[in-house]
CSV table of C-alpha atoms in Angstrom, one decimal:
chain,number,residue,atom,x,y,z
A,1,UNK,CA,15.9,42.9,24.5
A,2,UNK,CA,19.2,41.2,24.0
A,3,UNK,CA,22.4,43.0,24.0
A,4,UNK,CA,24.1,43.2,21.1
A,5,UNK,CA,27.0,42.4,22.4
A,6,UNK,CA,26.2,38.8,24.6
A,7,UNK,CA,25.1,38.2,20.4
A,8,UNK,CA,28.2,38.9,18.8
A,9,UNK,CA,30.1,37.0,21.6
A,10,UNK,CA,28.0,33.9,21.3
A,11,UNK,CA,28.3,34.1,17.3
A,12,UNK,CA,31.8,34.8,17.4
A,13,UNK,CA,32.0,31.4,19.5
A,14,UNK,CA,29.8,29.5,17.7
A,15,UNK,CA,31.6,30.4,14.5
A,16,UNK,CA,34.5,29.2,16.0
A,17,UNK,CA,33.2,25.8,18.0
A,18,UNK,CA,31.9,25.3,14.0
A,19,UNK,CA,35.4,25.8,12.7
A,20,UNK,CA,37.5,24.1,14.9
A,21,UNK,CA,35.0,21.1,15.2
A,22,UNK,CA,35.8,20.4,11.8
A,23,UNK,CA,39.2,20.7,12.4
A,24,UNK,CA,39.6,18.2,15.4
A,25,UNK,CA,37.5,15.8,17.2
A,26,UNK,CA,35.6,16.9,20.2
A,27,UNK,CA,37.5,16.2,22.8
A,28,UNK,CA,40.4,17.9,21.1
A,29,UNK,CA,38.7,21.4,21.4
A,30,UNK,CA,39.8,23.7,24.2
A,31,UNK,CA,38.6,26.6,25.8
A,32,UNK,CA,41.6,28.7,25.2
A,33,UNK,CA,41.3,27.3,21.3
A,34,UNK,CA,37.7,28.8,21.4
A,35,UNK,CA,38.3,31.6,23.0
A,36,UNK,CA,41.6,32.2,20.5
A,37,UNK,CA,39.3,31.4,17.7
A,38,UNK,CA,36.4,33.9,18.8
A,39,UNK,CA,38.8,37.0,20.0
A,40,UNK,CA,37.0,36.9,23.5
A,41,UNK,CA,38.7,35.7,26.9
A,42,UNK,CA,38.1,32.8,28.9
A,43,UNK,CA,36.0,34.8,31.8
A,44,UNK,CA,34.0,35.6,28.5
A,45,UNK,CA,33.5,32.3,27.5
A,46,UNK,CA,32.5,31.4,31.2
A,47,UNK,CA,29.6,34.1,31.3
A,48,UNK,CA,27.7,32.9,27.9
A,49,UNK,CA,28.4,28.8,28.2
A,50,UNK,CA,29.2,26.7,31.0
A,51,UNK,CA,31.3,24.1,28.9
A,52,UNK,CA,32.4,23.5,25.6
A,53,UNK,CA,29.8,20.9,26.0
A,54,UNK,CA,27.4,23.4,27.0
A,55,UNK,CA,28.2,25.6,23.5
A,56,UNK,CA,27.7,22.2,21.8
A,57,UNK,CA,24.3,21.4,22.9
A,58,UNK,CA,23.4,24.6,21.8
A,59,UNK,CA,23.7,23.4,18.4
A,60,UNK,CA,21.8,19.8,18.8
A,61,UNK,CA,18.5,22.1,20.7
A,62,UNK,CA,18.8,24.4,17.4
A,63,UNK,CA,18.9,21.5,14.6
A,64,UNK,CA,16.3,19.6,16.7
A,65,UNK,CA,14.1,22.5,17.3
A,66,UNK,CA,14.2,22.9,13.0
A,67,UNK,CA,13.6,19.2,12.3
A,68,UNK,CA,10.6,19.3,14.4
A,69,UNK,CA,9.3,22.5,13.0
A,70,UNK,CA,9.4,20.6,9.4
A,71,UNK,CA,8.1,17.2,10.6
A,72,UNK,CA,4.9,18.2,12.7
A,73,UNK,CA,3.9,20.6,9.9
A,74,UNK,CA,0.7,20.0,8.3
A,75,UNK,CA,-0.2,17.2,6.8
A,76,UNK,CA,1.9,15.1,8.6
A,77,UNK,CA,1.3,17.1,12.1
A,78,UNK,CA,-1.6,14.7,12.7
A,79,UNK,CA,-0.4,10.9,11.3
A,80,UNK,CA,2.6,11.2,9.2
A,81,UNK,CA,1.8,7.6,8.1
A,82,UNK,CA,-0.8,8.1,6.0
A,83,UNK,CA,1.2,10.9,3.9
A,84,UNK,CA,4.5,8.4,3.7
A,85,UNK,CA,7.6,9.9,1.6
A,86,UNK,CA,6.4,13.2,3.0
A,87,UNK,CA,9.0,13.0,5.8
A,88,UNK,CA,11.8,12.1,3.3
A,89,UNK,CA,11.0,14.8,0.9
A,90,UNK,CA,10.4,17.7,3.9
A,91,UNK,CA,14.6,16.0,5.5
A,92,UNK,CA,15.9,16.0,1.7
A,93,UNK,CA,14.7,19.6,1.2
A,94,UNK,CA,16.5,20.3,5.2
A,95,UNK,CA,19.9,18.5,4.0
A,96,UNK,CA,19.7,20.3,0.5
A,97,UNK,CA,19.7,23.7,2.1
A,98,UNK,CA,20.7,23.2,5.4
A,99,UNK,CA,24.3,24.9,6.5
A,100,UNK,CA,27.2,22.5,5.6
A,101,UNK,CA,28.1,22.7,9.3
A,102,UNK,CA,24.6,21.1,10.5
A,103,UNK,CA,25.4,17.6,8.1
A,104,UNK,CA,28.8,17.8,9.4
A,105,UNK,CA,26.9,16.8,12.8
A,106,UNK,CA,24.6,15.1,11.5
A,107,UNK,CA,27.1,12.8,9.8
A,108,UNK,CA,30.2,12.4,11.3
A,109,UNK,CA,31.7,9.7,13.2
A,110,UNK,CA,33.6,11.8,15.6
A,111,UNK,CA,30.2,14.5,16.5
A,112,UNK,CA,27.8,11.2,16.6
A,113,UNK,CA,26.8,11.8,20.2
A,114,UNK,CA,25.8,15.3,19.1
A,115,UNK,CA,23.3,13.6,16.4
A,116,UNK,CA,22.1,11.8,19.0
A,117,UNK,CA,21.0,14.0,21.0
A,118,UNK,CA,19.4,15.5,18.0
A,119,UNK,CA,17.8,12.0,17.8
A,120,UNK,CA,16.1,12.2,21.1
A,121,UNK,CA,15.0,15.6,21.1
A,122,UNK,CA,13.0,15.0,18.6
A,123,UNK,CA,11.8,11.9,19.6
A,124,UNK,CA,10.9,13.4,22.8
A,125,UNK,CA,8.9,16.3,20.9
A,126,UNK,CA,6.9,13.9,18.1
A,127,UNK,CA,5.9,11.1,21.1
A,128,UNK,CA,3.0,12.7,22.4
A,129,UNK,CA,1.7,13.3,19.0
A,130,UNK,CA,2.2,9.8,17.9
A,131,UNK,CA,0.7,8.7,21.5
A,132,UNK,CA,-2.4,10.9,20.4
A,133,UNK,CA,-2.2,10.3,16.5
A,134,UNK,CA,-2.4,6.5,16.6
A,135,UNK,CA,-3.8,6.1,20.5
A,136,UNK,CA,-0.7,4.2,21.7
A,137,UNK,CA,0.6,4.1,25.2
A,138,UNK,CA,3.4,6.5,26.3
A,139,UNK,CA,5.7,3.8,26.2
A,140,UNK,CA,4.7,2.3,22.3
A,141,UNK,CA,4.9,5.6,21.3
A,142,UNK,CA,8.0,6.4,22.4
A,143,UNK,CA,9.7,3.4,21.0
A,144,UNK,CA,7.7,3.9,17.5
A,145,UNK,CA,9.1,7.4,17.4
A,146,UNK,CA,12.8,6.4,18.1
A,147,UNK,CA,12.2,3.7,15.6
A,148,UNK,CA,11.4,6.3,12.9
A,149,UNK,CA,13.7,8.7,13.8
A,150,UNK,CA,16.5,7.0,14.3
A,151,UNK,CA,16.4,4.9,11.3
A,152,UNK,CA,15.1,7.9,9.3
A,153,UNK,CA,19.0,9.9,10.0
A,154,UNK,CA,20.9,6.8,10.2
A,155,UNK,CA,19.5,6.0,6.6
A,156,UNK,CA,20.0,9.8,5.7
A,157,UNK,CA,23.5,9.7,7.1
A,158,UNK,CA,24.3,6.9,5.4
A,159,UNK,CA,23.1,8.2,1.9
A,160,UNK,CA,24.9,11.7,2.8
A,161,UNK,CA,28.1,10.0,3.1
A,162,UNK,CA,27.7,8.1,0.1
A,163,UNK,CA,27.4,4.6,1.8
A,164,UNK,CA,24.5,3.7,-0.6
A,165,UNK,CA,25.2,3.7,-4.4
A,166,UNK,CA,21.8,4.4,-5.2
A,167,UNK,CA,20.0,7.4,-6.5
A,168,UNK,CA,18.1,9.6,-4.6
A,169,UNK,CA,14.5,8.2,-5.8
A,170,UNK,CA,15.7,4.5,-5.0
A,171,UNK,CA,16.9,5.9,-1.6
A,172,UNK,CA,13.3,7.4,-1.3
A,173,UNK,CA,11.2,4.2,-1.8
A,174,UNK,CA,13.4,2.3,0.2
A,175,UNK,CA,12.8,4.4,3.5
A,176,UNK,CA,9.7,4.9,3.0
A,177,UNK,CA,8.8,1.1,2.3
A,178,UNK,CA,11.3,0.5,5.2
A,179,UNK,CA,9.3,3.0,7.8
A,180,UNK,CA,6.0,2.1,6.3
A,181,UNK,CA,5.8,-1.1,6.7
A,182,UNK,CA,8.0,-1.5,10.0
A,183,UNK,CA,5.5,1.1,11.4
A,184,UNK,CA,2.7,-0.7,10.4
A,185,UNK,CA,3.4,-4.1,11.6
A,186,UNK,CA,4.3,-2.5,15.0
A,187,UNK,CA,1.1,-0.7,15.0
A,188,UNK,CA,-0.6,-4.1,14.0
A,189,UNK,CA,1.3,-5.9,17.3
A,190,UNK,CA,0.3,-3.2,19.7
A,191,UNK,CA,-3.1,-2.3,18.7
A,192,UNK,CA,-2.5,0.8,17.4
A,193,UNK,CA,-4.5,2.8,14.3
């Protein structure tokens, strides 16, 4: 059992790394501003994260570890190309109700290497289905997954941030066609089914 306490301290600094990281970019962020922030000392801080970095990557395991939970659900868990848009309606419904704070590292310029990280977490955890899914070597499924993935929240981003212009059903068909069709020729090349 947890102690309360280690659970306040690491909310009370995660409230405050998600407060001041809107504030200022990354590398702006201090210890003593966290620890300020939280109401805890440095020695604190120490004990529950080993770097600001550290309390980061918290964040990026915790948003990974929710898209993966929606994307290897059923029906998708066993060939998420033969139920296209489902991805895109599962990721609308995660950005619709998802905190504000999650977006915000999803989508900013200054967190990007944050949603990267997001990126390849969950690449890493949809590869060995995709490897089994559509019998592809480690290696082709690791690149298809990065391919959908990484287009899939750069496209996302971009439509978040209001890059696009379109509505949300144009933005729909257009990464699914986009994924679709990019996965299927790439499963055409390499043999894939």
């Amino acid at each position: 059992m947890t102690d309360r306490r280690v659970v306040r301290t690491n909310q009370a600094l995660r409230a405050a790394f998600r407060k001041l990281a809107q504030q200022y970019r990354f590398r702006e962020i201090t210890v003593q501003q966290l620890t300020a922030e939280a109401n805890i000392n440095r020695k604190t801080f120490y004990l529950h994260f080993d770097s600001i970095d550290d309390l980061a990557d918290s964040f990026t395991a915790e948003i990974a570890d929710q898209l993966l939970g929606l994307l290897l659900q059923e029906p998708t868990k066993h060939g998420s190309l033969r139920h296209p848009g489902v991805w895109f309606d599962r990721l609308s419904a995660y950005f619709d109700e998802a905190p504000t704070f999650y977006t915000f590292i999803l989508t900013s310029d200054d967190y990007s290497f944050l949603s990267r990280r997001v990126k390849h977490r969950v690449a890493a955890g949809l590869a060995a289905n995709f490897q089994q899914d559509y019998q592809l070597s480690a290696t082709d499924a690791k690149l298809g997954v990065n391919f959908l993935i990484d287009s899939t929240l750069t496209l996302f981003r971009l439509y978040i941030t209001k890059q696009l212009g379109i509505s949300k059903a144009e933005f729909r068909q257009r990464m699914v066609t986009l994924n679709l069709q990019g996965m299927q020729g790439f499963l055409a090349l390499t043999g894939g089914k």
